[in-house]
Amino acid sequence: MQVNLRIRRFNPEKDSKAYWGEFNLNDVDPTDTVLDVLNRVKWEIDGTLSLRRSCAHGVCGSDALRINGSNALACKTLVKRLGSGDSVKIQVEPILGLPVIKDLIVDMEPFMAHYREVLPYFINDSEPPENGRERLQSQEDRMRFDDTTKCILCACCTSSCPSFWANGQYVGPAAIVQAHRFIFDSRDEGAEERLAVVGDAFGVWRCRTNFNCTSACPRDIEVTEAIAQVKKVLTTGEI
Amino acid sequence: MANVKVHEFDAVIVGAGGAGLMAALYAGETANVAVLSKLYPTRSHTGAAQGGVGAALANMEEDSWEWHAYDTVKGSDYLADQDAVDVLCKEAIPTIIELEHMGLPFDRFPNGKISQRRFGGHTNKDTGKPVMRACHAADRTGHMILQTLYQQCIKKKVNFFDEYHVVDLIRVDDTVRGVVAIEIATGEFHIFRSKAVMFATGGWGRCWQVTSNAHSLTGDGAAICLRRGIPLEDMEFFQFHPTGIFKLGILITEGVRGEGGVLINGKGERFMETYAPNIKDLASRDVVSRAIYLEVKAGRGVNGKNYVHLDITPETVNYYYEKDGEDRRIDREYIEAKLPDIADFTRTYLGVDPVTEPMPVQPTAHYAMGGIPTDADGRVLLDAQNKVLPGMYAAGEAACVSVHGANRLGTNSLTDLVVFGRLAGQDMAKYCQDAELLPLPEGAADEVMAAFDRLLNSSGGVKMVDVRSKMQKSMTEGVSVFRTDETISTTLAELKALREEYQQVEIQDKGKIFNSDLLEAWELGCLLELAEVTAVSAAARPESRGAHARDDFPERNDDEWLKHTLCHKTGEGEYELDYKPVTLGRYEPKPRVY
């Protein structure tokens, strides 16, 4: 099939502002991904096109982009899902709410700074079992935070959130997902410190439950649900 | 060096996957460490590892590190160094426990202990039957390891230089002085001056057409070592994982077969019963990949094409469980819980639901058994006499300890990362306490900066993608699951021509900021060199062992070839081979039957 590709372009060394670049590609396989299509542009037509990518199958989180108006990983979005027939229009932009560095590449540092704010690491200062083995955890306790362990820090959720667009100081859904992963881990002892962070003025209460994050998550994490569970802990004091 | 910023650290770790992060945690206890990665650390390919990490925890059934060692040595086709294998398998147990103490969310057995599953080549030595040794978190074990280690690095405030692409090693005689890196966001060159350097830069599966490897797996660290006078060991042994998604190469974990999945040919036969009567679909990867290749060659691919089916549908799995007299049964929920990611992959990319349909699979270039020669403390070795290059370390897939020999067992890559990442980090910390920070040589970055200048300004008009595609095709045709003198020679001649063509590659992006056009071209130079070393090493070994299967020499030849290859670069396109003995131990080489 034919693909008409509109790509948001910006080269800070040349351009004073961003513009749309257009490329037409023939013989695109409907099962090709948007990353395949972007690579074809880069390798065959315009080597200056810049984007991040690595694993190309949806597990590394490098290529979060705004594709036809919705956030997704380019490598997990098949062309055929964006349209059918002989010709498909695809529009690709950098994710919103983070400063654009070049073309489809944004500065991830504000996102990572929010991630670090929630103390995204296991906290347990008590002695591990005397027999030198693993801490035990029931299958039920393990399942309580299973969903939020899947996060790959791609930023699809946070950069699709209107509250984050409105105020970049909001820690954002991804950081709350990370907080959830530890708050609900029966082995972790850092819930209090984390709840203080996500409970403040730029924490969970900025979430207006519009579910953009849940729709955008390429790992199918129930992001809005996780945020709701954290809100509930803050309200009831019970984990 | 007017425009080069110089940083100083005790130790510089290049690569932020499992090995690099593990080393950073340990070296960082006493040394001032920097971790440089061309990606954000959590993008590293450790995160793509699926099925499990091997350790004889014996959480469900009897097991021992000695059995793990035996399986590893047998899996290696007796080319692994048995002293290093002992370290791997013994240390695996406390290291996995330590990861759990760092918070790693392993799946659990009903008794609350870390859950373990079967995997290819892992057996009970008494019965020869598969044993549950692969500790896992669903089919995203690597993701959990990578995330947990990164989290701990954040906790310990490790100095990260994200998106710094290391392009040279500063070596003066038998000392290392640091590395040269490009800050990708600005295009500026930086020198990281240090007492110790570790390369944990991963593999080079992108030498082949169909691979499970990320775009970023271009063997930078191994290629830099080669250019700086360090030999590469056992490069002819590159693993083809039997079950990559047809055409795409995306990995389908061996855990599928560990959970009861079977391989079925175009005639509906479970063909592994013929090739490995005892453990069937759970034979070593080299054995299974060859079996698939031979089935396809004999016209028994599915629909006459070059793939077979991997079937995890409860109907099929339970049929064979019953036939084999096993009590276990699986259902849809079990598959969704234990293999969620691979179900997602096949649904997304193929529209195939593995709960109801078989998955089309073919062998995919997966893992480098060979690499930068090291000892069990990660110290890089310069020659057949095991002379150490002080201060230089390597770990993970980039390194060759050698614990994988001619064929790696599934789960042992993650075990390798965490065990040897830790040991190398500890040794590096010790080294830094006694070593001095040596002066930088005059113009330490000049040579590599000039090379980048040439690459940026070449006007030959050749497209990088054309050279890369030709290399990948040539390697796939000539140095793949099977190879012969003829196919390897053809590939070598093609690679020689491609080396010339590479000089004419023209870069379109002339800017400095995020010039991935330029960096990809430089990476291609690494791949071309590693492809050539692989082919040169393969041409020189007239026997079949593990992943190196020669149609023209089908037998293993222990009398003459039970030894490691060392390939030195002596000039552009010129290589010299040397060999060193395998360290044997309690397991004598014998015919390998599964």
PDB file of N, CA, C and O in Angstrom, chain A residues 13 42-45 47 52 54 57 60-61 75-76 78 81 102 105 120 122 128 132-135 137 139 142 149 151-153 181 187 219, chain B residues 43 57 59 97 100-103 105-106 108 112 114 143-144 151 155 163 215-216 341 344 348-349 463 468 508-509 512-514 516-517 520:
ATOM      1  N   GLU A  13      19.666  23.492  14.670  1.00  0.00           N
ATOM      2  CA  GLU A  13      20.831  24.113  14.049  1.00  0.00           C
ATOM      3  C   GLU A  13      20.442  24.885  12.794  1.00  0.00           C
ATOM      4  O   GLU A  13      21.259  25.615  12.241  1.00  0.00           O
ATOM      5  N   LYS A  42      14.345   7.444   6.846  1.00  0.00           N
ATOM      6  CA  LYS A  42      15.685   7.822   7.302  1.00  0.00           C
ATOM      7  C   LYS A  42      16.784   7.180   6.460  1.00  0.00           C
ATOM      8  O   LYS A  42      17.760   7.813   6.105  1.00  0.00           O
ATOM      9  N   TRP A  43      16.623   5.904   6.150  1.00  0.00           N
ATOM     10  CA  TRP A  43      17.697   5.176   5.467  1.00  0.00           C
ATOM     11  C   TRP A  43      17.700   5.395   3.945  1.00  0.00           C
ATOM     12  O   TRP A  43      18.733   5.348   3.314  1.00  0.00           O
ATOM     13  N   GLU A  44      16.507   5.603   3.389  1.00  0.00           N
ATOM     14  CA  GLU A  44      16.462   5.661   1.919  1.00  0.00           C
ATOM     15  C   GLU A  44      16.276   7.070   1.375  1.00  0.00           C
ATOM     16  O   GLU A  44      16.635   7.354   0.226  1.00  0.00           O
ATOM     17  N   ILE A  45      15.655   7.961   2.167  1.00  0.00           N
ATOM     18  CA  ILE A  45      15.302   9.277   1.609  1.00  0.00           C
ATOM     19  C   ILE A  45      16.029  10.429   2.309  1.00  0.00           C
ATOM     20  O   ILE A  45      16.684  11.233   1.675  1.00  0.00           O
ATOM     21  N   GLY A  47      18.440  11.131   5.545  1.00  0.00           N
ATOM     22  CA  GLY A  47      19.250  10.676   6.691  1.00  0.00           C
ATOM     23  C   GLY A  47      19.222  11.621   7.874  1.00  0.00           C
ATOM     24  O   GLY A  47      19.664  11.262   8.960  1.00  0.00           O
ATOM     25  N   ARG A  52      14.499   8.317  18.307  1.00  0.00           N
ATOM     26  CA  ARG A  52      15.114   7.282  19.135  1.00  0.00           C
ATOM     27  C   ARG A  52      14.451   5.950  18.828  1.00  0.00           C
ATOM     28  O   ARG A  52      13.242   5.894  18.604  1.00  0.00           O
ATOM     29  N   SER A  54      15.248   1.389  19.677  1.00  0.00           N
ATOM     30  CA  SER A  54      16.234   0.342  19.952  1.00  0.00           C
ATOM     31  C   SER A  54      15.659  -1.042  19.689  1.00  0.00           C
ATOM     32  O   SER A  54      15.911  -1.611  18.638  1.00  0.00           O
ATOM     33  N   HIS A  57      10.496  -3.956  19.292  1.00  0.00           N
ATOM     34  CA  HIS A  57       9.315  -4.783  19.533  1.00  0.00           C
ATOM     35  C   HIS A  57       8.603  -4.463  20.847  1.00  0.00           C
ATOM     36  O   HIS A  57       8.020  -5.320  21.478  1.00  0.00           O
ATOM     37  N   CYS A  60      11.583  -1.783  25.001  1.00  0.00           N
ATOM     38  CA  CYS A  60      12.617  -0.874  25.536  1.00  0.00           C
ATOM     39  C   CYS A  60      12.073   0.513  25.819  1.00  0.00           C
ATOM     40  O   CYS A  60      12.630   1.239  26.639  1.00  0.00           O
ATOM     41  N   GLY A  61      10.999   0.905  25.123  1.00  0.00           N
ATOM     42  CA  GLY A  61      10.358   2.191  25.425  1.00  0.00           C
ATOM     43  C   GLY A  61      11.012   3.405  24.794  1.00  0.00           C
ATOM     44  O   GLY A  61      10.733   4.527  25.187  1.00  0.00           O
ATOM     45  N   CYS A  75       7.117   1.242  17.171  1.00  0.00           N
ATOM     46  CA  CYS A  75       7.430  -0.141  16.798  1.00  0.00           C
ATOM     47  C   CYS A  75       6.296  -1.106  17.120  1.00  0.00           C
ATOM     48  O   CYS A  75       6.340  -2.273  16.757  1.00  0.00           O
ATOM     49  N   LYS A  76       5.274  -0.616  17.841  1.00  0.00           N
ATOM     50  CA  LYS A  76       4.148  -1.501  18.167  1.00  0.00           C
ATOM     51  C   LYS A  76       2.889  -1.108  17.422  1.00  0.00           C
ATOM     52  O   LYS A  76       1.822  -1.669  17.649  1.00  0.00           O
ATOM     53  N   LEU A  78       1.113  -1.000  13.978  1.00  0.00           N
ATOM     54  CA  LEU A  78       1.144  -1.490  12.597  1.00  0.00           C
ATOM     55  C   LEU A  78       0.408  -0.520  11.673  1.00  0.00           C
ATOM     56  O   LEU A  78      -0.615   0.053  12.055  1.00  0.00           O
ATOM     57  N   ARG A  81      -3.272  -0.736  11.171  1.00  0.00           N
ATOM     58  CA  ARG A  81      -4.193  -0.288  12.210  1.00  0.00           C
ATOM     59  C   ARG A  81      -4.507   1.205  12.095  1.00  0.00           C
ATOM     60  O   ARG A  81      -5.342   1.731  12.804  1.00  0.00           O
ATOM     61  N   LYS A 102      15.164  17.692  18.743  1.00  0.00           N
ATOM     62  CA  LYS A 102      15.330  17.647  17.283  1.00  0.00           C
ATOM     63  C   LYS A 102      14.292  16.681  16.722  1.00  0.00           C
ATOM     64  O   LYS A 102      14.147  15.570  17.252  1.00  0.00           O
ATOM     65  N   ILE A 105      12.620  13.786  18.695  1.00  0.00           N
ATOM     66  CA  ILE A 105      13.329  13.539  19.957  1.00  0.00           C
ATOM     67  C   ILE A 105      13.038  14.649  20.965  1.00  0.00           C
ATOM     68  O   ILE A 105      13.227  15.819  20.676  1.00  0.00           O
ATOM     69  N   PRO A 120      11.934   5.611  43.477  1.00  0.00           N
ATOM     70  CA  PRO A 120      11.560   4.410  42.718  1.00  0.00           C
ATOM     71  C   PRO A 120      12.529   3.249  42.947  1.00  0.00           C
ATOM     72  O   PRO A 120      13.175   2.786  42.015  1.00  0.00           O
ATOM     73  N   PHE A 122      13.403  -0.195  45.900  1.00  0.00           N
ATOM     74  CA  PHE A 122      12.966  -1.008  47.036  1.00  0.00           C
ATOM     75  C   PHE A 122      13.578  -0.474  48.327  1.00  0.00           C
ATOM     76  O   PHE A 122      14.786  -0.232  48.402  1.00  0.00           O
ATOM     77  N   PRO A 128      17.371  -9.492  56.124  1.00  0.00           N
ATOM     78  CA  PRO A 128      16.733 -10.560  55.357  1.00  0.00           C
ATOM     79  C   PRO A 128      16.709 -11.861  56.174  1.00  0.00           C
ATOM     80  O   PRO A 128      17.354 -11.938  57.224  1.00  0.00           O
ATOM     81  N   GLY A 132      19.555 -17.029  54.993  1.00  0.00           N
ATOM     82  CA  GLY A 132      20.281 -16.543  53.832  1.00  0.00           C
ATOM     83  C   GLY A 132      19.494 -16.641  52.535  1.00  0.00           C
ATOM     84  O   GLY A 132      20.062 -16.481  51.460  1.00  0.00           O
ATOM     85  N   ARG A 133      18.191 -16.906  52.647  1.00  0.00           N
ATOM     86  CA  ARG A 133      17.398 -17.084  51.423  1.00  0.00           C
ATOM     87  C   ARG A 133      16.510 -15.877  51.137  1.00  0.00           C
ATOM     88  O   ARG A 133      16.598 -14.858  51.813  1.00  0.00           O
ATOM     89  N   GLU A 134      15.650 -16.049  50.124  1.00  0.00           N
ATOM     90  CA  GLU A 134      14.773 -14.961  49.711  1.00  0.00           C
ATOM     91  C   GLU A 134      13.728 -14.644  50.780  1.00  0.00           C
ATOM     92  O   GLU A 134      13.369 -15.504  51.567  1.00  0.00           O
ATOM     93  N   ARG A 135      13.243 -13.393  50.781  1.00  0.00           N
ATOM     94  CA  ARG A 135      12.061 -13.072  51.577  1.00  0.00           C
ATOM     95  C   ARG A 135      10.889 -13.795  50.929  1.00  0.00           C
ATOM     96  O   ARG A 135      10.793 -13.864  49.698  1.00  0.00           O
ATOM     97  N   GLN A 137       6.981 -14.330  49.817  1.00  0.00           N
ATOM     98  CA  GLN A 137       5.839 -13.480  49.445  1.00  0.00           C
ATOM     99  C   GLN A 137       4.772 -14.406  48.872  1.00  0.00           C
ATOM    100  O   GLN A 137       5.075 -15.265  48.036  1.00  0.00           O
ATOM    101  N   GLN A 139       1.576 -15.625  46.607  1.00  0.00           N
ATOM    102  CA  GLN A 139       1.205 -15.317  45.227  1.00  0.00           C
ATOM    103  C   GLN A 139       0.191 -14.183  45.179  1.00  0.00           C
ATOM    104  O   GLN A 139       0.235 -13.341  44.281  1.00  0.00           O
ATOM    105  N   ARG A 142       1.998 -10.919  45.710  1.00  0.00           N
ATOM    106  CA  ARG A 142       2.778 -10.601  44.510  1.00  0.00           C
ATOM    107  C   ARG A 142       1.887 -10.019  43.413  1.00  0.00           C
ATOM    108  O   ARG A 142       2.280  -9.096  42.688  1.00  0.00           O
ATOM    109  N   THR A 149       4.482  -3.424  37.643  1.00  0.00           N
ATOM    110  CA  THR A 149       5.881  -3.796  37.395  1.00  0.00           C
ATOM    111  C   THR A 149       6.205  -3.777  35.906  1.00  0.00           C
ATOM    112  O   THR A 149       7.361  -3.885  35.518  1.00  0.00           O
ATOM    113  N   CYS A 151       5.919  -1.417  33.744  1.00  0.00           N
ATOM    114  CA  CYS A 151       6.245  -0.110  33.151  1.00  0.00           C
ATOM    115  C   CYS A 151       7.647  -0.090  32.543  1.00  0.00           C
ATOM    116  O   CYS A 151       8.613  -0.547  33.150  1.00  0.00           O
ATOM    117  N   ILE A 152       7.751   0.472  31.326  1.00  0.00           N
ATOM    118  CA  ILE A 152       9.050   0.583  30.648  1.00  0.00           C
ATOM    119  C   ILE A 152       9.521   2.037  30.533  1.00  0.00           C
ATOM    120  O   ILE A 152      10.445   2.341  29.775  1.00  0.00           O
ATOM    121  N   LEU A 153       8.876   2.948  31.244  1.00  0.00           N
ATOM    122  CA  LEU A 153       9.299   4.351  31.282  1.00  0.00           C
ATOM    123  C   LEU A 153       9.371   4.988  29.903  1.00  0.00           C
ATOM    124  O   LEU A 153      10.288   5.747  29.601  1.00  0.00           O
ATOM    125  N   ARG A 181       3.959   0.533  42.352  1.00  0.00           N
ATOM    126  CA  ARG A 181       4.696  -0.736  42.311  1.00  0.00           C
ATOM    127  C   ARG A 181       5.361  -1.046  43.664  1.00  0.00           C
ATOM    128  O   ARG A 181       5.453  -2.193  44.073  1.00  0.00           O
ATOM    129  N   ARG A 187       6.757  -6.487  50.657  1.00  0.00           N
ATOM    130  CA  ARG A 187       8.107  -6.533  51.214  1.00  0.00           C
ATOM    131  C   ARG A 187       8.680  -5.138  51.459  1.00  0.00           C
ATOM    132  O   ARG A 187       9.707  -4.983  52.109  1.00  0.00           O
ATOM    133  N   ARG A 219       1.974  -1.113  27.345  1.00  0.00           N
ATOM    134  CA  ARG A 219       2.105  -2.337  28.141  1.00  0.00           C
ATOM    135  C   ARG A 219       0.763  -2.725  28.763  1.00  0.00           C
ATOM    136  O   ARG A 219       0.709  -3.610  29.607  1.00  0.00           O
TER     137      ARG A 219
ATOM    138  N   ARG B  43      16.656   1.312  28.439  1.00  0.00           N
ATOM    139  CA  ARG B  43      16.433   0.848  27.052  1.00  0.00           C
ATOM    140  C   ARG B  43      17.335  -0.335  26.711  1.00  0.00           C
ATOM    141  O   ARG B  43      17.253  -0.879  25.618  1.00  0.00           O
ATOM    142  N   LEU B  57      18.283 -23.093  42.839  1.00  0.00           N
ATOM    143  CA  LEU B  57      17.702 -22.788  44.146  1.00  0.00           C
ATOM    144  C   LEU B  57      16.990 -23.991  44.747  1.00  0.00           C
ATOM    145  O   LEU B  57      16.771 -24.046  45.949  1.00  0.00           O
ATOM    146  N   ASN B  59      13.894 -24.767  44.621  1.00  0.00           N
ATOM    147  CA  ASN B  59      12.693 -24.329  45.327  1.00  0.00           C
ATOM    148  C   ASN B  59      11.507 -25.285  45.165  1.00  0.00           C
ATOM    149  O   ASN B  59      10.572 -25.242  45.950  1.00  0.00           O
ATOM    150  N   ILE B  97      19.478 -14.577  45.106  1.00  0.00           N
ATOM    151  CA  ILE B  97      18.897 -14.216  46.404  1.00  0.00           C
ATOM    152  C   ILE B  97      19.107 -12.721  46.654  1.00  0.00           C
ATOM    153  O   ILE B  97      18.216 -12.008  47.123  1.00  0.00           O
ATOM    154  N   GLU B 100      16.683 -10.658  44.803  1.00  0.00           N
ATOM    155  CA  GLU B 100      15.390 -10.657  45.496  1.00  0.00           C
ATOM    156  C   GLU B 100      15.434  -9.662  46.650  1.00  0.00           C
ATOM    157  O   GLU B 100      14.484  -8.898  46.856  1.00  0.00           O
ATOM    158  N   HIS B 101      16.545  -9.613  47.354  1.00  0.00           N
ATOM    159  CA  HIS B 101      16.679  -8.659  48.450  1.00  0.00           C
ATOM    160  C   HIS B 101      16.694  -7.212  47.959  1.00  0.00           C
ATOM    161  O   HIS B 101      16.391  -6.291  48.707  1.00  0.00           O
ATOM    162  N   MET B 102      17.066  -7.011  46.710  1.00  0.00           N
ATOM    163  CA  MET B 102      16.995  -5.671  46.101  1.00  0.00           C
ATOM    164  C   MET B 102      15.565  -5.344  45.667  1.00  0.00           C
ATOM    165  O   MET B 102      15.312  -4.277  45.128  1.00  0.00           O
ATOM    166  N   GLY B 103      14.660  -6.296  45.856  1.00  0.00           N
ATOM    167  CA  GLY B 103      13.260  -6.033  45.546  1.00  0.00           C
ATOM    168  C   GLY B 103      12.766  -6.626  44.251  1.00  0.00           C
ATOM    169  O   GLY B 103      11.616  -6.414  43.853  1.00  0.00           O
ATOM    170  N   PRO B 105      10.857  -8.382  41.661  1.00  0.00           N
ATOM    171  CA  PRO B 105       9.557  -9.068  41.830  1.00  0.00           C
ATOM    172  C   PRO B 105       9.464 -10.385  41.060  1.00  0.00           C
ATOM    173  O   PRO B 105       8.769 -10.478  40.049  1.00  0.00           O
ATOM    174  N   PHE B 106      10.148 -11.395  41.550  1.00  0.00           N
ATOM    175  CA  PHE B 106      10.015 -12.725  40.950  1.00  0.00           C
ATOM    176  C   PHE B 106       8.590 -13.232  41.134  1.00  0.00           C
ATOM    177  O   PHE B 106       7.930 -12.892  42.116  1.00  0.00           O
ATOM    178  N   ARG B 108       6.098 -16.232  42.280  1.00  0.00           N
ATOM    179  CA  ARG B 108       6.256 -17.055  43.472  1.00  0.00           C
ATOM    180  C   ARG B 108       5.562 -18.394  43.321  1.00  0.00           C
ATOM    181  O   ARG B 108       4.521 -18.507  42.667  1.00  0.00           O
ATOM    182  N   GLY B 112       5.561 -19.430  48.593  1.00  0.00           N
ATOM    183  CA  GLY B 112       6.123 -18.095  48.791  1.00  0.00           C
ATOM    184  C   GLY B 112       7.543 -17.926  48.280  1.00  0.00           C
ATOM    185  O   GLY B 112       8.083 -16.823  48.255  1.00  0.00           O
ATOM    186  N   ILE B 114      10.711 -18.132  45.381  1.00  0.00           N
ATOM    187  CA  ILE B 114      10.861 -17.732  43.976  1.00  0.00           C
ATOM    188  C   ILE B 114      10.424 -18.874  43.066  1.00  0.00           C
ATOM    189  O   ILE B 114      10.840 -20.023  43.241  1.00  0.00           O
ATOM    190  N   HIS B 143      13.459  -7.725  31.955  1.00  0.00           N
ATOM    191  CA  HIS B 143      12.888  -6.408  32.272  1.00  0.00           C
ATOM    192  C   HIS B 143      12.975  -6.146  33.771  1.00  0.00           C
ATOM    193  O   HIS B 143      13.387  -5.062  34.202  1.00  0.00           O
ATOM    194  N   MET B 144      12.609  -7.148  34.558  1.00  0.00           N
ATOM    195  CA  MET B 144      12.616  -6.975  36.014  1.00  0.00           C
ATOM    196  C   MET B 144      14.047  -6.796  36.538  1.00  0.00           C
ATOM    197  O   MET B 144      14.276  -6.002  37.455  1.00  0.00           O
ATOM    198  N   GLN B 151      16.938   0.877  39.434  1.00  0.00           N
ATOM    199  CA  GLN B 151      16.359   1.466  40.643  1.00  0.00           C
ATOM    200  C   GLN B 151      17.409   1.557  41.751  1.00  0.00           C
ATOM    201  O   GLN B 151      17.540   2.583  42.424  1.00  0.00           O
ATOM    202  N   LYS B 155      19.022   4.751  43.727  1.00  0.00           N
ATOM    203  CA  LYS B 155      19.107   4.802  45.193  1.00  0.00           C
ATOM    204  C   LYS B 155      20.527   5.145  45.638  1.00  0.00           C
ATOM    205  O   LYS B 155      20.737   5.943  46.537  1.00  0.00           O
ATOM    206  N   GLU B 163      23.043   8.601  27.019  1.00  0.00           N
ATOM    207  CA  GLU B 163      23.211   9.012  25.619  1.00  0.00           C
ATOM    208  C   GLU B 163      24.581   9.631  25.380  1.00  0.00           C
ATOM    209  O   GLU B 163      24.727  10.651  24.730  1.00  0.00           O
ATOM    210  N   HIS B 215      18.202  -2.743  17.436  1.00  0.00           N
ATOM    211  CA  HIS B 215      18.986  -1.989  16.451  1.00  0.00           C
ATOM    212  C   HIS B 215      20.332  -1.543  17.022  1.00  0.00           C
ATOM    213  O   HIS B 215      21.311  -1.395  16.295  1.00  0.00           O
ATOM    214  N   SER B 216      20.347  -1.319  18.336  1.00  0.00           N
ATOM    215  CA  SER B 216      21.554  -0.764  18.952  1.00  0.00           C
ATOM    216  C   SER B 216      22.642  -1.812  19.204  1.00  0.00           C
ATOM    217  O   SER B 216      23.740  -1.462  19.637  1.00  0.00           O
ATOM    218  N   ASP B 341       3.743 -11.636  27.684  1.00  0.00           N
ATOM    219  CA  ASP B 341       4.383 -10.779  26.692  1.00  0.00           C
ATOM    220  C   ASP B 341       4.478 -11.440  25.320  1.00  0.00           C
ATOM    221  O   ASP B 341       4.240 -10.798  24.299  1.00  0.00           O
ATOM    222  N   ASP B 344       1.279 -11.211  23.705  1.00  0.00           N
ATOM    223  CA  ASP B 344       1.100  -9.853  23.187  1.00  0.00           C
ATOM    224  C   ASP B 344       1.864  -9.674  21.863  1.00  0.00           C
ATOM    225  O   ASP B 344       1.343  -9.109  20.896  1.00  0.00           O
ATOM    226  N   THR B 348       0.048  -8.884  18.434  1.00  0.00           N
ATOM    227  CA  THR B 348       0.311  -7.577  17.821  1.00  0.00           C
ATOM    228  C   THR B 348       0.878  -7.719  16.413  1.00  0.00           C
ATOM    229  O   THR B 348       0.396  -7.091  15.472  1.00  0.00           O
ATOM    230  N   TYR B 349       1.920  -8.514  16.278  1.00  0.00           N
ATOM    231  CA  TYR B 349       2.666  -8.502  15.019  1.00  0.00           C
ATOM    232  C   TYR B 349       2.153  -9.501  13.992  1.00  0.00           C
ATOM    233  O   TYR B 349       2.336  -9.321  12.796  1.00  0.00           O
ATOM    234  N   LYS B 463      24.955   4.506  -0.084  1.00  0.00           N
ATOM    235  CA  LYS B 463      24.002   4.558   1.034  1.00  0.00           C
ATOM    236  C   LYS B 463      24.385   3.527   2.093  1.00  0.00           C
ATOM    237  O   LYS B 463      24.605   2.355   1.779  1.00  0.00           O
ATOM    238  N   ARG B 468      24.875  -2.186   4.717  1.00  0.00           N
ATOM    239  CA  ARG B 468      24.432  -2.991   5.862  1.00  0.00           C
ATOM    240  C   ARG B 468      23.589  -4.179   5.404  1.00  0.00           C
ATOM    241  O   ARG B 468      23.785  -5.308   5.855  1.00  0.00           O
ATOM    242  N   GLN B 508      24.218  12.090   5.166  1.00  0.00           N
ATOM    243  CA  GLN B 508      23.413  13.253   4.772  1.00  0.00           C
ATOM    244  C   GLN B 508      23.344  14.307   5.863  1.00  0.00           C
ATOM    245  O   GLN B 508      23.291  15.492   5.591  1.00  0.00           O
ATOM    246  N   ASP B 509      23.298  13.850   7.109  1.00  0.00           N
ATOM    247  CA  ASP B 509      23.176  14.781   8.231  1.00  0.00           C
ATOM    248  C   ASP B 509      24.569  15.329   8.564  1.00  0.00           C
ATOM    249  O   ASP B 509      25.441  14.580   9.006  1.00  0.00           O
ATOM    250  N   LYS B 512      25.477  18.601  14.293  1.00  0.00           N
ATOM    251  CA  LYS B 512      26.100  18.033  15.487  1.00  0.00           C
ATOM    252  C   LYS B 512      25.082  17.414  16.439  1.00  0.00           C
ATOM    253  O   LYS B 512      25.357  16.407  17.085  1.00  0.00           O
ATOM    254  N   ILE B 513      23.880  18.021  16.508  1.00  0.00           N
ATOM    255  CA  ILE B 513      22.897  17.586  17.500  1.00  0.00           C
ATOM    256  C   ILE B 513      22.210  16.286  17.062  1.00  0.00           C
ATOM    257  O   ILE B 513      21.669  16.210  15.958  1.00  0.00           O
ATOM    258  N   PHE B 514      22.254  15.279  17.917  1.00  0.00           N
ATOM    259  CA  PHE B 514      21.619  13.982  17.630  1.00  0.00           C
ATOM    260  C   PHE B 514      21.861  13.526  16.189  1.00  0.00           C
ATOM    261  O   PHE B 514      20.920  13.225  15.461  1.00  0.00           O
ATOM    262  N   SER B 516      22.249  10.885  14.384  1.00  0.00           N
ATOM    263  CA  SER B 516      22.191   9.422  14.399  1.00  0.00           C
ATOM    264  C   SER B 516      22.586   8.847  13.041  1.00  0.00           C
ATOM    265  O   SER B 516      22.963   7.682  12.941  1.00  0.00           O
ATOM    266  N   ASP B 517      22.521   9.649  11.995  1.00  0.00           N
ATOM    267  CA  ASP B 517      22.999   9.221  10.679  1.00  0.00           C
ATOM    268  C   ASP B 517      24.491   8.868  10.769  1.00  0.00           C
ATOM    269  O   ASP B 517      24.935   7.790  10.356  1.00  0.00           O
ATOM    270  N   GLU B 520      25.126   5.873  13.305  1.00  0.00           N
ATOM    271  CA  GLU B 520      24.746   4.579  12.713  1.00  0.00           C
ATOM    272  C   GLU B 520      25.801   4.109  11.711  1.00  0.00           C
ATOM    273  O   GLU B 520      26.090   2.919  11.603  1.00  0.00           O
TER     274      GLU B 520
END
